[in-house]
GROMACS .gro file of C-alpha atoms in nm:
model
  372
    1UNK     CA    1   8.432  10.782  19.916
    2UNK     CA    2   8.741  10.988  19.839
    3UNK     CA    3   8.972  10.727  19.993
    4UNK     CA    4   8.809  10.448  19.793
    5UNK     CA    5   8.897  10.620  19.465
    6UNK     CA    6   9.219  10.798  19.554
    7UNK     CA    7   9.417  10.603  19.295
    8UNK     CA    8   9.158  10.673  19.026
    9UNK     CA    9   9.178  11.046  19.091
   10UNK     CA   10   9.556  11.045  19.054
   11UNK     CA   11   9.529  10.907  18.700
   12UNK     CA   12   9.237  11.114  18.574
   13UNK     CA   13   9.233  11.428  18.792
   14UNK     CA   14   9.122  11.657  18.508
   15UNK     CA   15   8.767  11.526  18.486
   16UNK     CA   16   8.718  11.261  18.753
   17UNK     CA   17   8.557  11.480  19.020
   18UNK     CA   18   8.254  11.588  18.814
   19UNK     CA   19   8.232  11.241  18.659
   20UNK     CA   20   8.243  11.068  18.996
   21UNK     CA   21   7.918  11.205  19.134
   22UNK     CA   22   7.733  11.180  18.802
   23UNK     CA   23   7.842  10.818  18.775
   24UNK     CA   24   7.742  10.749  19.135
   25UNK     CA   25   7.387  10.871  19.059
   26UNK     CA   26   7.373  10.620  18.775
   27UNK     CA   27   7.502  10.334  18.993
   28UNK     CA   28   7.251  10.416  19.268
   29UNK     CA   29   6.972  10.404  19.010
   30UNK     CA   30   7.091  10.060  18.896
   31UNK     CA   31   7.086   9.948  19.257
   32UNK     CA   32   6.724  10.062  19.287
   33UNK     CA   33   6.628   9.868  18.973
   34UNK     CA   34   6.792   9.551  19.100
   35UNK     CA   35   6.664   9.584  19.456
   36UNK     CA   36   6.308   9.587  19.321
   37UNK     CA   37   6.342   9.306  19.072
   38UNK     CA   38   6.596   9.057  19.208
   39UNK     CA   39   6.630   8.854  19.530
   40UNK     CA   40   6.818   9.027  19.810
   41UNK     CA   41   7.188   8.939  19.838
   42UNK     CA   42   7.195   8.754  19.504
   43UNK     CA   43   7.534   8.789  19.338
   44UNK     CA   44   7.519   9.037  19.050
   45UNK     CA   45   7.743   9.020  18.744
   46UNK     CA   46   7.754   9.330  18.525
   47UNK     CA   47   7.907   9.425  18.192
   48UNK     CA   48   8.032   9.782  18.152
   49UNK     CA   49   8.049   9.858  17.780
   50UNK     CA   50   8.307  10.119  17.687
   51UNK     CA   51   8.472  10.089  18.025
   52UNK     CA   52   8.722  10.374  17.972
   53UNK     CA   53   9.048  10.451  18.149
   54UNK     CA   54   8.885  10.541  18.480
   55UNK     CA   55   8.690  10.213  18.510
   56UNK     CA   56   8.457  10.431  18.712
   57UNK     CA   57   8.134  10.229  18.693
   58UNK     CA   58   8.279   9.891  18.798
   59UNK     CA   59   8.478  10.060  19.076
   60UNK     CA   60   8.173  10.245  19.207
   61UNK     CA   61   7.952   9.939  19.177
   62UNK     CA   62   8.191   9.713  19.365
   63UNK     CA   63   8.266   9.980  19.627
   64UNK     CA   64   7.899  10.026  19.710
   65UNK     CA   65   7.780   9.664  19.679
   66UNK     CA   66   7.983   9.369  19.805
   67UNK     CA   67   7.786   9.118  19.593
   68UNK     CA   68   7.860   9.285  19.257
   69UNK     CA   69   8.117   9.177  18.997
   70UNK     CA   70   8.197   9.337  18.663
   71UNK     CA   71   8.350   9.271  18.328
   72UNK     CA   72   8.457   9.595  18.161
   73UNK     CA   73   8.483   9.581  17.782
   74UNK     CA   74   8.632   9.827  17.537
   75UNK     CA   75   8.594   9.827  17.160
   76UNK     CA   76   8.705  10.155  17.003
   77UNK     CA   77   8.948  10.254  17.279
   78UNK     CA   78   9.326  10.258  17.279
   79UNK     CA   79   9.554  10.017  17.461
   80UNK     CA   80   9.672  10.292  17.696
   81UNK     CA   81   9.318  10.335  17.831
   82UNK     CA   82   9.284   9.960  17.881
   83UNK     CA   83   9.608   9.956  18.081
   84UNK     CA   84   9.497  10.252  18.294
   85UNK     CA   85   9.169  10.073  18.368
   86UNK     CA   86   9.353   9.758  18.479
   87UNK     CA   87   9.587   9.963  18.699
   88UNK     CA   88   9.292  10.132  18.865
   89UNK     CA   89   9.138   9.794  18.939
   90UNK     CA   90   9.463   9.665  19.093
   91UNK     CA   91   9.517   9.980  19.301
   92UNK     CA   92   9.172   9.934  19.449
   93UNK     CA   93   9.243   9.562  19.514
   94UNK     CA   94   8.943   9.447  19.310
   95UNK     CA   95   9.114   9.208  19.065
   96UNK     CA   96   8.894   8.921  19.185
   97UNK     CA   97   8.575   9.115  19.109
   98UNK     CA   98   8.655   9.328  18.803
   99UNK     CA   99   8.799   9.199  18.474
  100UNK     CA  100   8.892   9.422  18.178
  101UNK     CA  101   8.873   9.281  17.825
  102UNK     CA  102   8.927   9.434  17.483
  103UNK     CA  103   8.642   9.367  17.243
  104UNK     CA  104   8.800   9.327  16.900
  105UNK     CA  105   8.475   9.226  16.729
  106UNK     CA  106   8.319   9.537  16.564
  107UNK     CA  107   7.995   9.346  16.501
  108UNK     CA  108   7.914   9.292  16.870
  109UNK     CA  109   7.865   9.517  17.169
  110UNK     CA  110   7.802   9.244  17.425
  111UNK     CA  111   8.060   8.968  17.458
  112UNK     CA  112   7.797   8.698  17.482
  113UNK     CA  113   7.653   8.444  17.245
  114UNK     CA  114   7.432   8.141  17.271
  115UNK     CA  115   7.715   7.893  17.224
  116UNK     CA  116   7.954   7.761  17.488
  117UNK     CA  117   8.269   7.893  17.320
  118UNK     CA  118   8.162   8.254  17.358
  119UNK     CA  119   8.089   8.204  17.726
  120UNK     CA  120   8.455   8.128  17.776
  121UNK     CA  121   8.528   8.488  17.678
  122UNK     CA  122   8.378   8.594  18.007
  123UNK     CA  123   8.564   8.538  18.329
  124UNK     CA  124   8.471   8.212  18.499
  125UNK     CA  125   8.322   8.406  18.787
  126UNK     CA  126   8.066   8.562  18.553
  127UNK     CA  127   7.948   8.244  18.382
  128UNK     CA  128   7.579   8.150  18.408
  129UNK     CA  129   7.498   8.453  18.625
  130UNK     CA  130   7.228   8.714  18.593
  131UNK     CA  131   7.390   9.003  18.405
  132UNK     CA  132   7.311   9.368  18.467
  133UNK     CA  133   7.513   9.571  18.218
  134UNK     CA  134   7.566   9.943  18.216
  135UNK     CA  135   7.651  10.102  17.884
  136UNK     CA  136   7.795  10.450  17.873
  137UNK     CA  137   8.099  10.610  17.714
  138UNK     CA  138   8.305  10.805  17.968
  139UNK     CA  139   8.647  10.897  17.840
  140UNK     CA  140   8.868  11.002  17.553
  141UNK     CA  141   8.744  11.106  17.209
  142UNK     CA  142   8.786  10.764  17.053
  143UNK     CA  143   8.586  10.614  17.340
  144UNK     CA  144   8.300  10.861  17.300
  145UNK     CA  145   8.258  10.859  16.922
  146UNK     CA  146   8.044  10.580  16.781
  147UNK     CA  147   7.866  10.530  16.450
  148UNK     CA  148   7.517  10.680  16.467
  149UNK     CA  149   7.587  10.870  16.790
  150UNK     CA  150   7.433  10.765  17.119
  151UNK     CA  151   7.104  10.674  16.948
  152UNK     CA  152   7.288  10.445  16.707
  153UNK     CA  153   7.484  10.283  16.990
  154UNK     CA  154   7.179  10.216  17.210
  155UNK     CA  155   6.982  10.096  16.906
  156UNK     CA  156   7.256   9.836  16.851
  157UNK     CA  157   7.222   9.736  17.216
  158UNK     CA  158   6.846   9.696  17.176
  159UNK     CA  159   6.892   9.483  16.865
  160UNK     CA  160   7.148   9.262  17.041
  161UNK     CA  161   6.921   9.231  17.345
  162UNK     CA  162   6.668   9.046  17.127
  163UNK     CA  163   6.919   8.761  17.111
  164UNK     CA  164   6.982   8.733  17.485
  165UNK     CA  165   6.640   8.837  17.620
  166UNK     CA  166   6.607   8.706  17.979
  167UNK     CA  167   6.968   8.587  18.000
  168UNK     CA  168   7.033   8.946  18.102
  169UNK     CA  169   6.807   9.096  18.368
  170UNK     CA  170   6.840   9.464  18.276
  171UNK     CA  171   6.993   9.639  17.976
  172UNK     CA  172   7.077   9.999  18.064
  173UNK     CA  173   7.246  10.303  17.915
  174UNK     CA  174   7.305  10.668  17.996
  175UNK     CA  175   7.214  10.940  17.747
  176UNK     CA  176   7.356  11.290  17.715
  177UNK     CA  177   7.076  11.427  17.495
  178UNK     CA  178   6.711  11.440  17.595
  179UNK     CA  179   6.605  11.425  17.230
  180UNK     CA  180   6.736  11.067  17.216
  181UNK     CA  181   6.474  10.939  17.460
  182UNK     CA  182   6.155  10.939  17.250
  183UNK     CA  183   6.303  10.766  16.942
  184UNK     CA  184   6.445  10.494  17.169
  185UNK     CA  185   6.115  10.446  17.352
  186UNK     CA  186   5.934  10.426  17.016
  187UNK     CA  187   6.192  10.169  16.904
  188UNK     CA  188   6.141   9.955  17.216
  189UNK     CA  189   5.764   9.956  17.164
  190UNK     CA  190   5.793   9.853  16.800
  191UNK     CA  191   6.062   9.585  16.815
  192UNK     CA  192   6.016   9.279  16.596
  193UNK     CA  193   6.159   8.970  16.761
  194UNK     CA  194   6.112   8.773  16.437
  195UNK     CA  195   6.033   8.439  16.596
  196UNK     CA  196   5.947   8.215  16.301
  197UNK     CA  197   5.694   7.938  16.359
  198UNK     CA  198   5.719   7.666  16.099
  199UNK     CA  199   5.439   7.447  15.971
  200UNK     CA  200   5.413   7.245  15.651
  201UNK     CA  201   5.360   7.542  15.421
  202UNK     CA  202   5.297   7.839  15.651
  203UNK     CA  203   5.550   8.083  15.796
  204UNK     CA  204   5.426   8.341  16.048
  205UNK     CA  205   5.615   8.605  16.242
  206UNK     CA  206   5.552   8.666  16.611
  207UNK     CA  207   5.593   9.028  16.715
  208UNK     CA  208   5.686   9.151  17.061
  209UNK     CA  209   5.678   9.496  17.208
  210UNK     CA  210   5.932   9.558  17.482
  211UNK     CA  211   5.693   9.710  17.735
  212UNK     CA  212   5.906   9.670  18.048
  213UNK     CA  213   6.127   9.977  18.035
  214UNK     CA  214   6.218  10.274  18.254
  215UNK     CA  215   6.351  10.623  18.176
  216UNK     CA  216   6.502  10.850  18.441
  217UNK     CA  217   6.681  11.183  18.476
  218UNK     CA  218   7.006  11.259  18.660
  219UNK     CA  219   7.086  11.614  18.773
  220UNK     CA  220   7.435  11.706  18.894
  221UNK     CA  221   7.469  12.081  18.930
  222UNK     CA  222   7.361  12.234  18.600
  223UNK     CA  223   7.437  11.916  18.406
  224UNK     CA  224   7.158  11.676  18.315
  225UNK     CA  225   7.185  11.322  18.190
  226UNK     CA  226   6.918  11.058  18.127
  227UNK     CA  227   6.910  10.685  18.181
  228UNK     CA  228   6.712  10.417  18.000
  229UNK     CA  229   6.666  10.055  18.104
  230UNK     CA  230   6.468   9.770  17.951
  231UNK     CA  231   6.401   9.409  18.045
  232UNK     CA  232   6.236   9.099  17.900
  233UNK     CA  233   6.143   8.987  18.251
  234UNK     CA  234   5.786   9.033  18.376
  235UNK     CA  235   5.882   9.193  18.710
  236UNK     CA  236   5.786   9.560  18.704
  237UNK     CA  237   5.965   9.858  18.853
  238UNK     CA  238   5.744  10.072  19.075
  239UNK     CA  239   5.963  10.253  19.329
  240UNK     CA  240   6.283  10.330  19.135
  241UNK     CA  241   6.305  10.688  19.010
  242UNK     CA  242   6.152  10.721  18.663
  243UNK     CA  243   6.002  10.972  18.421
  244UNK     CA  244   5.648  10.837  18.389
  245UNK     CA  245   5.575  11.061  18.090
  246UNK     CA  246   5.780  10.819  17.878
  247UNK     CA  247   5.606  10.498  17.981
  248UNK     CA  248   5.256  10.378  18.072
  249UNK     CA  249   5.184  10.398  18.444
  250UNK     CA  250   5.241  10.098  18.668
  251UNK     CA  251   5.079  10.262  18.969
  252UNK     CA  252   4.739  10.424  19.026
  253UNK     CA  253   4.576  10.589  19.327
  254UNK     CA  254   4.237  10.718  19.435
  255UNK     CA  255   4.105  10.909  19.739
  256UNK     CA  256   3.794  10.834  19.946
  257UNK     CA  257   3.635  11.039  20.222
  258UNK     CA  258   3.590  10.733  20.443
  259UNK     CA  259   3.807  10.583  20.720
  260UNK     CA  260   4.090  10.360  20.602
  261UNK     CA  261   3.955  10.061  20.792
  262UNK     CA  262   3.622  10.082  20.606
  263UNK     CA  263   3.787  10.097  20.262
  264UNK     CA  264   4.019   9.809  20.357
  265UNK     CA  265   3.721   9.598  20.453
  266UNK     CA  266   3.546   9.679  20.124
  267UNK     CA  267   3.855   9.585  19.922
  268UNK     CA  268   3.893   9.249  20.097
  269UNK     CA  269   3.523   9.173  20.044
  270UNK     CA  270   3.560   9.251  19.671
  271UNK     CA  271   3.870   9.029  19.637
  272UNK     CA  272   3.694   8.744  19.818
  273UNK     CA  273   3.391   8.787  19.592
  274UNK     CA  274   3.624   8.759  19.290
  275UNK     CA  275   3.784   8.443  19.435
  276UNK     CA  276   4.125   8.610  19.440
  277UNK     CA  277   4.356   8.483  19.712
  278UNK     CA  278   4.543   8.765  19.882
  279UNK     CA  279   4.793   8.823  20.162
  280UNK     CA  280   4.795   9.106  20.414
  281UNK     CA  281   5.166   9.178  20.433
  282UNK     CA  282   5.111   9.433  20.708
  283UNK     CA  283   4.831   9.653  20.838
  284UNK     CA  284   4.825   9.872  20.527
  285UNK     CA  285   4.939   9.640  20.245
  286UNK     CA  286   4.741   9.377  20.053
  287UNK     CA  287   4.907   9.164  19.782
  288UNK     CA  288   4.777   8.899  19.545
  289UNK     CA  289   4.824   8.709  19.218
  290UNK     CA  290   4.504   8.635  19.022
  291UNK     CA  291   4.520   8.315  18.819
  292UNK     CA  292   4.204   8.387  18.620
  293UNK     CA  293   4.007   8.688  18.499
  294UNK     CA  294   3.716   8.659  18.742
  295UNK     CA  295   3.608   9.023  18.707
  296UNK     CA  296   3.503   9.015  18.342
  297UNK     CA  297   3.133   9.015  18.257
  298UNK     CA  298   3.159   8.662  18.121
  299UNK     CA  299   3.319   8.539  18.444
  300UNK     CA  300   3.053   8.706  18.657
  301UNK     CA  301   2.777   8.550  18.445
  302UNK     CA  302   2.946   8.212  18.483
  303UNK     CA  303   2.959   8.257  18.860
  304UNK     CA  304   2.587   8.346  18.868
  305UNK     CA  305   2.514   8.019  18.691
  306UNK     CA  306   2.734   7.849  18.954
  307UNK     CA  307   2.960   7.690  18.692
  308UNK     CA  308   3.268   7.552  18.870
  309UNK     CA  309   3.593   7.624  18.687
  310UNK     CA  310   3.825   7.578  18.987
  311UNK     CA  311   3.957   7.247  18.852
  312UNK     CA  312   4.090   7.430  18.547
  313UNK     CA  313   4.292   7.673  18.762
  314UNK     CA  314   4.522   7.424  18.935
  315UNK     CA  315   4.891   7.492  18.866
  316UNK     CA  316   4.795   7.791  18.650
  317UNK     CA  317   5.052   8.067  18.619
  318UNK     CA  318   4.925   8.394  18.771
  319UNK     CA  319   4.808   8.660  18.526
  320UNK     CA  320   4.992   8.930  18.721
  321UNK     CA  321   5.085   9.037  19.074
  322UNK     CA  322   4.934   9.340  19.247
  323UNK     CA  323   4.989   9.538  19.565
  324UNK     CA  324   4.736   9.766  19.736
  325UNK     CA  325   4.862  10.018  19.990
  326UNK     CA  326   4.645  10.233  20.217
  327UNK     CA  327   4.778  10.578  20.297
  328UNK     CA  328   4.609  10.771  20.577
  329UNK     CA  329   4.630  11.137  20.483
  330UNK     CA  330   4.350  11.391  20.532
  331UNK     CA  331   4.124  11.122  20.390
  332UNK     CA  332   4.191  10.764  20.274
  333UNK     CA  333   4.421  10.717  19.975
  334UNK     CA  334   4.447  10.372  19.818
  335UNK     CA  335   4.736  10.302  19.581
  336UNK     CA  336   4.764   9.997  19.357
  337UNK     CA  337   5.088   9.883  19.190
  338UNK     CA  338   5.142   9.643  18.901
  339UNK     CA  339   5.427   9.433  19.042
  340UNK     CA  340   5.462   9.163  18.779
  341UNK     CA  341   5.300   9.053  18.453
  342UNK     CA  342   5.321   9.090  18.077
  343UNK     CA  343   4.969   9.206  17.987
  344UNK     CA  344   4.907   9.564  18.095
  345UNK     CA  345   4.550   9.561  17.962
  346UNK     CA  346   4.435   9.285  18.196
  347UNK     CA  347   4.589   9.459  18.499
  348UNK     CA  348   4.418   9.786  18.406
  349UNK     CA  349   4.084   9.608  18.358
  350UNK     CA  350   4.126   9.456  18.707
  351UNK     CA  351   4.200   9.797  18.860
  352UNK     CA  352   3.908   9.963  18.680
  353UNK     CA  353   3.675   9.695  18.816
  354UNK     CA  354   3.807   9.731  19.172
  355UNK     CA  355   3.795  10.110  19.155
  356UNK     CA  356   3.436  10.120  19.034
  357UNK     CA  357   3.318   9.885  19.308
  358UNK     CA  358   3.504  10.081  19.575
  359UNK     CA  359   3.347  10.402  19.446
  360UNK     CA  360   3.003  10.242  19.463
  361UNK     CA  361   3.071  10.129  19.818
  362UNK     CA  362   3.159  10.489  19.906
  363UNK     CA  363   2.845  10.624  19.739
  364UNK     CA  364   3.012  10.743  19.417
  365UNK     CA  365   2.822  10.618  19.113
  366UNK     CA  366   2.943  10.658  18.753
  367UNK     CA  367   2.701  10.515  18.498
  368UNK     CA  368   2.545  10.173  18.564
  369UNK     CA  369   2.622   9.997  18.891
  370UNK     CA  370   2.746   9.641  18.922
  371UNK     CA  371   2.473   9.385  18.974
  372UNK     CA  372   2.484   9.229  19.319
   0.00000   0.00000   0.00000
């Protein structure tokens, strides 16, 4: 790694060493987010906001992933820092993958708009790509000072993200203060997208909570930093490092004192009974995408009456995607993950139904049993 960033270290020797490894932790976390939620080998275009003289995040990203490109933008930074950043790009021979631009619009953080003219601000190589921006200030005083502090800066990012939504896969930022996390999470959960539906005389507002978000912690020596990421996409992050205390769980597990093969058989019987098509990806993994809530009481009553609703399910978008994994420890552990979907409540109702029936099959009864 040292040889890859030799020229960067020459320019910024005073603080680059400690910054390098902290920044690498952040880049590796971004890689984990993208690996879980995007197709393998897809070209990634990122925006680094407040790129700084070192250009450290684009350099690290491109050095560790050959399919990444970056546009680094600077708003409240001096021309000298911009020039240093461009020199560092050239010395690492990455001019074809990293572009540095000065953002002279104080009203915008992201150099994107819905119109075609604004797209021309971005290098041709970044047009119409999935964007995965990182936003963190890493340099001189005028780079690191922003109105409202880091909370104010990330709040502006969140507000701007309501305009772009799924045009950008992940919006991310690093935080230097743990106390910033909760207000930002509360903000994400209470965002008002203000989509106005017009009728002859009625105006109604549609509200949206941003529920797909992740918070993580980076430790480098005695220094701690935190990362936050949010997305308008329905694909959920399960494996990437996160602090689950700041978000509802996407993964649940339960233990049974029965052999794995017996619990697997029970699960498949339950899924078949619910008319849920599933795939056995390997010997210990079962995946599926329900297209209808067949586990509700109403659905079970309908099935008893033998009412056929299959014709209504053709070409229906799945409610969510799930994955069951069987872990053979001292007993049998079954773990379920919410892989994709927008409605957490329906996934949790599905899991509660499955769990109760598995418990019954293993002789564990809580309250009334399901009617056979």
